[in-house]
């Protein structure tokens, strides 16, 4: 079964990069361009993993992550912060909001893919 990944990213160029990378790796993508839409899609689609920008319109990634993780059906869904925030304390803030991993932009496609695969493997084993 192909894993379904929700990408919540407001910048079209970044979504295209993630789309190309993840589709090429065999994943199915669901996309949202703001935090509110991301939460709605997470609740309705129940993806296998979520990649979330933290600086989003309508509802920021931190609040979106908290809402997603508060739903019992999604509490164990891996959620990865993919963000240009790289200041001291930003990773801790993302993890406190419910993110299971933290990747800074610009990211290494190989490293991001390795993170995605490792989190999906951990989820499958638990």
Coordinates of N, CA, C and O in Angstrom, one line a residue:
X1 N 0.8 -1.2 0.0 CA 0.0 0.0 0.0 C 0.9 1.3 0.0 O 1.8 1.3 0.7
X2 N 0.6 2.2 -0.8 CA 1.3 3.4 -0.9 C 1.0 4.4 0.2 O -0.2 4.6 0.5
X3 N 2.0 4.9 0.9 CA 1.8 5.8 2.0 C 1.2 7.1 1.4 O 1.7 7.6 0.4
X4 N 0.3 7.7 2.2 CA -0.3 9.0 1.8 C 0.3 10.1 2.7 O 0.3 10.0 3.9
X5 N 0.9 11.1 2.0 CA 1.5 12.2 2.8 C 0.8 13.5 2.5 O 0.6 13.9 1.4
X6 N 0.4 14.2 3.6 CA -0.2 15.5 3.5 C 0.9 16.5 3.6 O 1.7 16.5 4.5
X7 N 1.0 17.4 2.6 CA 2.0 18.5 2.5 C 1.2 19.8 2.8 O 0.3 20.1 2.0
X8 N 1.5 20.5 3.9 CA 0.9 21.7 4.2 C 2.0 22.8 4.0 O 2.9 23.0 4.8
X9 N 1.9 23.5 2.9 CA 2.9 24.5 2.5 C 2.3 25.6 1.7 O 1.5 25.3 0.7
X10 N 2.5 26.8 2.0 CA 1.8 27.9 1.3 C 2.6 28.4 0.0 O 2.0 29.0 -0.8
X11 N 3.8 28.0 -0.1 CA 4.6 28.5 -1.3 C 4.5 27.4 -2.4 O 5.0 26.3 -2.2
X12 N 4.0 27.8 -3.5 CA 3.8 26.8 -4.6 C 5.1 26.2 -5.1 O 5.2 25.0 -5.3
X13 N 6.2 26.9 -5.1 CA 7.5 26.4 -5.5 C 8.0 25.3 -4.5 O 8.5 24.2 -5.0
X14 N 7.8 25.5 -3.3 CA 8.1 24.5 -2.3 C 7.2 23.3 -2.4 O 7.7 22.1 -2.2
X15 N 5.9 23.5 -2.6 CA 5.0 22.3 -2.8 C 5.5 21.5 -4.0 O 5.4 20.3 -4.0
X16 N 5.9 22.2 -5.1 CA 6.3 21.5 -6.3 C 7.5 20.7 -6.1 O 7.6 19.5 -6.5
X17 N 8.5 21.2 -5.4 CA 9.7 20.5 -5.0 C 9.3 19.2 -4.2 O 9.8 18.1 -4.5
X18 N 8.5 19.4 -3.2 CA 8.1 18.3 -2.4 C 7.3 17.3 -3.2 O 7.5 16.0 -3.1
X19 N 6.4 17.8 -4.1 CA 5.6 16.9 -4.9 C 6.5 16.0 -5.8 O 6.3 14.8 -5.9
X20 N 7.4 16.7 -6.5 CA 8.3 16.0 -7.4 C 9.1 14.9 -6.6 O 9.2 13.8 -7.0
X21 N 9.7 15.3 -5.5 CA 10.5 14.4 -4.7 C 9.7 13.2 -4.2 O 10.1 12.0 -4.4
X22 N 8.6 13.5 -3.6 CA 7.8 12.4 -3.0 C 7.0 11.5 -4.0 O 6.9 10.3 -3.8
X23 N 6.5 12.1 -5.0 CA 5.9 11.3 -6.1 C 6.9 10.4 -6.7 O 6.6 9.2 -7.0
X24 N 8.1 10.9 -7.0 CA 9.2 10.1 -7.6 C 9.5 8.9 -6.7 O 9.9 7.8 -7.1
X25 N 9.4 9.1 -5.3 CA 9.7 8.1 -4.4 C 8.5 7.1 -4.2 O 8.6 6.2 -3.4
X26 N 7.4 7.4 -4.9 CA 6.3 6.4 -4.8 C 5.2 6.8 -3.8 O 4.3 5.9 -3.6
X27 N 5.3 7.9 -3.2 CA 4.2 8.3 -2.3 C 3.1 9.0 -3.0 O 3.3 9.7 -4.0
X28 N 1.9 9.0 -2.4 CA 0.7 9.7 -2.8 C 0.6 11.0 -2.0 O 0.8 10.9 -0.8
X29 N 0.4 12.1 -2.7 CA 0.4 13.4 -2.0 C -1.0 14.0 -1.9 O -1.8 13.8 -2.8
X30 N -1.3 14.6 -0.8 CA -2.4 15.4 -0.5 C -1.8 16.8 -0.2 O -0.9 16.9 0.6
X31 N -2.4 17.9 -0.7 CA -1.8 19.2 -0.5 C -2.7 20.2 0.0 O -3.9 20.3 -0.4
X32 N -2.2 21.1 0.9 CA -2.9 22.2 1.4 C -2.0 23.4 1.4 O -0.8 23.3 1.6
X33 N -2.6 24.6 1.2 CA -1.8 25.8 1.1 C -1.9 26.8 2.3 O -1.4 27.9 2.3
X34 N -2.7 26.3 3.3 CA -2.7 27.1 4.6 C -3.0 26.2 5.7 O -3.4 25.0 5.5
X35 N -2.8 26.6 6.9 CA -3.0 25.8 8.1 C -4.4 25.3 8.4 O -4.6 24.1 8.7
X36 N -5.4 26.1 8.1 CA -6.8 25.7 8.3 C -7.1 24.6 7.4 O -7.8 23.6 7.8
X37 N -6.8 24.7 6.1 CA -7.1 23.7 5.1 C -6.3 22.4 5.5 O -6.8 21.3 5.3
X38 N -5.1 22.6 6.0 CA -4.2 21.4 6.3 C -4.9 20.6 7.5 O -4.9 19.4 7.4
X39 N -5.4 21.3 8.5 CA -6.1 20.6 9.6 C -7.3 19.9 9.0 O -7.6 18.7 9.3
X40 N -8.1 20.6 8.2 CA -9.3 20.0 7.6 C -9.0 18.7 6.8 O -9.6 17.7 7.0
X41 N -7.9 18.8 6.0 CA -7.5 17.6 5.2 C -7.0 16.5 6.1 O -7.2 15.3 5.8
X42 N -6.2 16.9 7.1 CA -5.7 15.8 8.0 C -6.8 15.1 8.7 O -6.8 13.9 8.8
X43 N -7.9 15.8 9.1 CA -9.0 15.2 9.8 C -9.8 14.3 8.8 O -10.3 13.2 9.2
X44 N -10.0 14.8 7.6 CA -10.8 14.0 6.7 C -10.1 12.9 6.0 O -10.7 11.9 5.7
X45 N -8.8 13.1 5.7 CA -8.1 12.1 4.9 C -7.2 11.1 5.7 O -6.9 10.1 5.3
X46 N -6.9 11.5 7.0 CA -6.1 10.7 7.9 C -4.9 10.2 7.2 O -4.7 9.0 7.0
X47 N -4.0 11.1 6.8 CA -2.8 10.6 6.0 C -1.8 9.8 6.9 O -2.0 9.8 8.1
X48 N -0.9 9.2 6.3 CA 0.1 8.4 7.0 C 1.2 9.2 7.6 O 1.9 8.8 8.6
X49 N 1.4 10.4 7.1 CA 2.5 11.3 7.5 C 2.1 12.7 7.1 O 1.5 12.9 6.0
X50 N 2.6 13.7 7.8 CA 2.3 15.1 7.5 C 3.6 15.9 7.5 O 4.4 15.8 8.4
X51 N 3.8 16.7 6.4 CA 4.9 17.6 6.3 C 4.3 19.0 6.4 O 3.4 19.4 5.6
X52 N 4.7 19.8 7.4 CA 4.0 21.0 7.7 C 5.0 22.2 7.8 O 6.0 22.2 8.6
X53 N 4.8 23.2 7.0 CA 5.5 24.5 7.1 C 5.0 25.1 8.4 O 3.8 24.9 8.8
X54 N 5.8 25.9 9.1 CA 5.4 26.5 10.3 C 4.8 27.9 10.1 O 4.0 28.4 10.9
X55 N 5.3 28.6 9.1 CA 4.9 29.9 8.8 C 3.8 29.9 7.7 O 4.1 30.0 6.5
X56 N 2.5 29.7 8.1 CA 1.4 29.5 7.2 C 0.4 30.7 7.3 O 0.2 31.2 8.4
X57 N -0.3 31.0 6.3 CA -1.4 31.9 6.4 C -2.6 31.2 7.1 O -2.7 30.0 7.2
X58 N -3.6 32.0 7.5 CA -4.8 31.6 8.2 C -4.6 31.0 9.6 O -5.1 31.6 10.5
X59 N -3.9 30.0 9.6 CA -3.6 29.3 10.9 C -2.1 28.8 10.8 O -1.8 28.1 9.9
X60 N -1.2 29.3 11.7 CA 0.2 28.9 11.6 C 0.4 27.4 11.9 O -0.5 26.7 12.4
X61 N 1.5 27.0 11.5 CA 1.9 25.5 11.6 C 1.8 25.0 13.1 O 1.5 23.9 13.3
X62 N 2.2 25.9 14.0 CA 2.2 25.4 15.4 C 0.8 25.1 15.9 O 0.6 24.1 16.5
X63 N -0.1 26.0 15.6 CA -1.5 25.8 16.1 C -2.1 24.7 15.3 O -2.9 23.9 15.8
X64 N -1.8 24.6 14.0 CA -2.3 23.5 13.2 C -1.8 22.2 13.7 O -2.6 21.2 13.8
X65 N -0.6 22.1 14.0 CA 0.0 20.8 14.6 C -0.7 20.4 15.9 O -1.1 19.3 16.1
X66 N -0.9 21.4 16.7 CA -1.6 21.1 18.0 C -3.0 20.6 17.8 O -3.4 19.6 18.4
X67 N -3.7 21.2 16.8 CA -5.1 20.7 16.5 C -5.1 19.3 16.0 O -5.9 18.5 16.3
X68 N -4.2 19.0 15.1 CA -4.1 17.7 14.5 C -3.7 16.7 15.5 O -4.4 15.6 15.6
X69 N -2.7 16.9 16.3 CA -2.3 16.0 17.3 C -3.3 15.8 18.5 O -3.3 14.8 19.2
X70 N -4.3 16.7 18.6 CA -5.3 16.6 19.6 C -6.4 15.6 19.2 O -7.1 15.1 20.1
X71 N -6.5 15.3 18.0 CA -7.5 14.3 17.5 C -6.9 12.9 17.8 O -5.8 12.6 17.3
X72 N -7.6 12.1 18.5 CA -7.1 10.7 18.8 C -6.7 9.9 17.6 O -5.8 9.1 17.7
X73 N -7.4 10.1 16.5 CA -7.1 9.3 15.3 C -5.8 9.7 14.7 O -5.2 8.9 13.9
X74 N -5.3 10.9 15.0 CA -4.1 11.5 14.4 C -3.0 11.6 15.4 O -1.9 12.1 15.0
X75 N -3.2 11.3 16.6 CA -2.2 11.6 17.7 C -0.9 10.9 17.4 O 0.2 11.4 17.7
X76 N -0.9 9.7 16.7 CA 0.3 9.0 16.4 C 0.8 9.2 15.0 O 1.8 8.6 14.6
X77 N 0.1 10.0 14.2 CA 0.6 10.3 12.9 C 1.8 11.1 12.9 O 1.8 12.2 13.5
X78 N 2.9 10.7 12.3 CA 4.1 11.4 12.2 C 3.9 12.8 11.6 O 3.3 12.9 10.5
X79 N 4.4 13.8 12.2 CA 4.2 15.2 11.7 C 5.6 15.8 11.7 O 6.3 15.9 12.7
X80 N 6.0 16.3 10.6 CA 7.4 16.8 10.4 C 7.3 18.3 10.1 O 6.6 18.7 9.1
X81 N 7.9 19.1 10.9 CA 8.0 20.6 10.6 C 9.1 20.7 9.6 O 10.2 20.3 9.7
X82 N 8.7 21.4 8.5 CA 9.6 21.7 7.4 C 9.6 23.2 7.3 O 8.6 23.8 6.8
X83 N 10.6 23.9 7.8 CA 10.5 25.3 8.0 C 11.8 26.1 7.8 O 12.9 25.5 7.9
X84 N 11.7 27.3 7.5 CA 12.9 28.2 7.4 C 13.2 28.8 8.7 O 14.3 29.4 8.9
X85 N 12.4 28.5 9.8 CA 12.8 29.0 11.1 C 13.9 28.1 11.6 O 13.8 26.9 11.7
X86 N 15.1 28.7 11.9 CA 16.2 28.0 12.3 C 16.9 28.7 13.5 O 18.1 28.5 13.7
X87 N 16.2 29.5 14.2 CA 16.7 30.2 15.4 C 16.7 29.2 16.6 O 16.0 28.3 16.7
X88 N 17.6 29.5 17.6 CA 17.6 28.7 18.8 C 16.2 28.7 19.4 O 15.6 29.7 19.5
X89 N 15.8 27.5 19.8 CA 14.5 27.4 20.4 C 13.4 27.0 19.4 O 12.3 26.6 19.9
X90 N 13.6 27.3 18.1 CA 12.5 27.0 17.2 C 12.2 25.5 17.1 O 11.0 25.1 17.0
X91 N 13.2 24.6 17.1 CA 12.9 23.2 17.1 C 12.1 22.8 18.3 O 11.2 22.0 18.2
X92 N 12.5 23.2 19.5 CA 11.8 22.9 20.7 C 10.4 23.4 20.6 O 9.5 22.6 21.1
X93 N 10.1 24.5 20.1 CA 8.8 25.1 20.0 C 8.0 24.2 19.0 O 6.8 23.9 19.3
X94 N 8.5 23.7 17.9 CA 7.8 22.8 17.0 C 7.5 21.5 17.6 O 6.4 20.9 17.5
X95 N 8.5 21.0 18.4 CA 8.3 19.7 19.0 C 7.2 19.8 20.1 O 6.4 18.9 20.3
X96 N 7.2 20.9 20.8 CA 6.2 21.1 21.9 C 4.8 21.2 21.2 O 3.8 20.9 21.9
X97 N 4.7 21.6 20.0 CA 3.4 21.7 19.3 C 3.0 20.4 18.8 O 1.8 20.2 18.3
X98 N 3.8 19.4 18.9 CA 3.5 18.0 18.4 C 4.3 17.5 17.3 O 4.0 16.4 16.8
X99 N 5.2 18.2 16.8 CA 6.0 17.7 15.6 C 7.0 16.6 16.1 O 7.6 16.8 17.1
X100 N 7.1 15.6 15.3 CA 7.9 14.5 15.6 C 9.3 14.6 15.0 O 10.3 13.9 15.4
X101 N 9.5 15.5 14.1 CA 10.8 15.8 13.5 C 10.8 17.2 13.0 O 9.8 17.8 12.8
X102 N 12.0 17.7 12.7 CA 12.2 19.1 12.4 C 13.3 19.2 11.3 O 14.4 18.7 11.4
X103 N 12.9 19.8 10.1 CA 13.7 19.9 9.0 C 13.8 21.3 8.6 O 12.7 21.9 8.4
X104 N 15.0 21.9 8.4 CA 15.0 23.3 8.0 C 15.2 23.4 6.5 O 15.8 22.6 5.8
X105 N 14.6 24.5 6.0 CA 14.8 24.9 4.6 C 16.0 25.8 4.5 O 16.2 26.6 5.3
X106 N 16.8 25.7 3.4 CA 16.6 24.7 2.3 C 17.0 23.3 2.9 O 18.0 23.2 3.6
X107 N 16.3 22.3 2.5 CA 16.6 21.0 3.0 C 17.3 20.1 1.9 O 17.2 20.4 0.7
X108 N 17.9 19.1 2.4 CA 18.5 18.1 1.5 C 17.4 17.1 1.1 O 16.8 16.5 2.0
X109 N 17.1 17.0 -0.2 CA 16.1 16.0 -0.6 C 16.4 14.6 0.0 O 15.5 14.0 0.4
X110 N 17.6 14.2 -0.1 CA 18.0 12.9 0.4 C 17.7 12.8 1.9 O 17.1 11.8 2.4
X111 N 18.1 13.8 2.7 CA 17.8 13.7 4.1 C 16.3 13.8 4.5 O 15.9 13.1 5.4
X112 N 15.6 14.6 3.7 CA 14.1 14.7 4.0 C 13.5 13.3 3.7 O 12.7 12.8 4.5
X113 N 13.9 12.7 2.6 CA 13.3 11.4 2.2 C 13.7 10.4 3.2 O 12.8 9.5 3.6
X114 N 14.9 10.4 3.8 CA 15.3 9.5 4.8 C 14.5 9.6 6.1 O 14.0 8.7 6.7
X115 N 14.2 10.9 6.4 CA 13.4 11.2 7.6 C 11.9 10.6 7.4 O 11.4 10.0 8.3
X116 N 11.4 10.9 6.2 CA 10.0 10.4 5.9 C 10.0 8.9 6.0 O 9.1 8.3 6.7
X117 N 10.9 8.2 5.4 CA 10.9 6.8 5.4 C 11.1 6.2 6.8 O 10.4 5.2 7.1
X118 N 12.0 6.8 7.6 CA 12.2 6.3 8.9 C 11.0 6.5 9.8 O 10.6 5.5 10.5
X119 N 10.3 7.6 9.7 CA 9.1 7.8 10.5 C 8.0 6.9 10.0 O 7.2 6.4 10.9
X120 N 7.8 6.6 8.8 CA 6.8 5.7 8.3 C 7.1 4.3 8.7 O 6.2 3.5 9.1
X121 N 8.4 3.9 8.7 CA 8.8 2.6 9.2 C 8.5 2.4 10.7 O 7.9 1.4 11.1
X122 N 8.8 3.5 11.5 CA 8.5 3.4 12.9 C 7.0 3.3 13.2 O 6.6 2.5 14.0
X123 N 6.2 4.0 12.4 CA 4.8 3.9 12.6 C 4.3 2.5 12.2 O 3.4 2.0 13.0
X124 N 4.8 2.0 11.2 CA 4.4 0.6 10.8 C 4.7 -0.4 11.8 O 4.0 -1.4 12.0
X125 N 5.9 -0.2 12.5 CA 6.3 -1.2 13.5 C 5.6 -1.1 14.8 O 5.7 -2.0 15.6
X126 N 5.0 0.1 15.1 CA 4.3 0.3 16.4 C 2.9 -0.2 16.4 O 2.3 -0.5 15.4

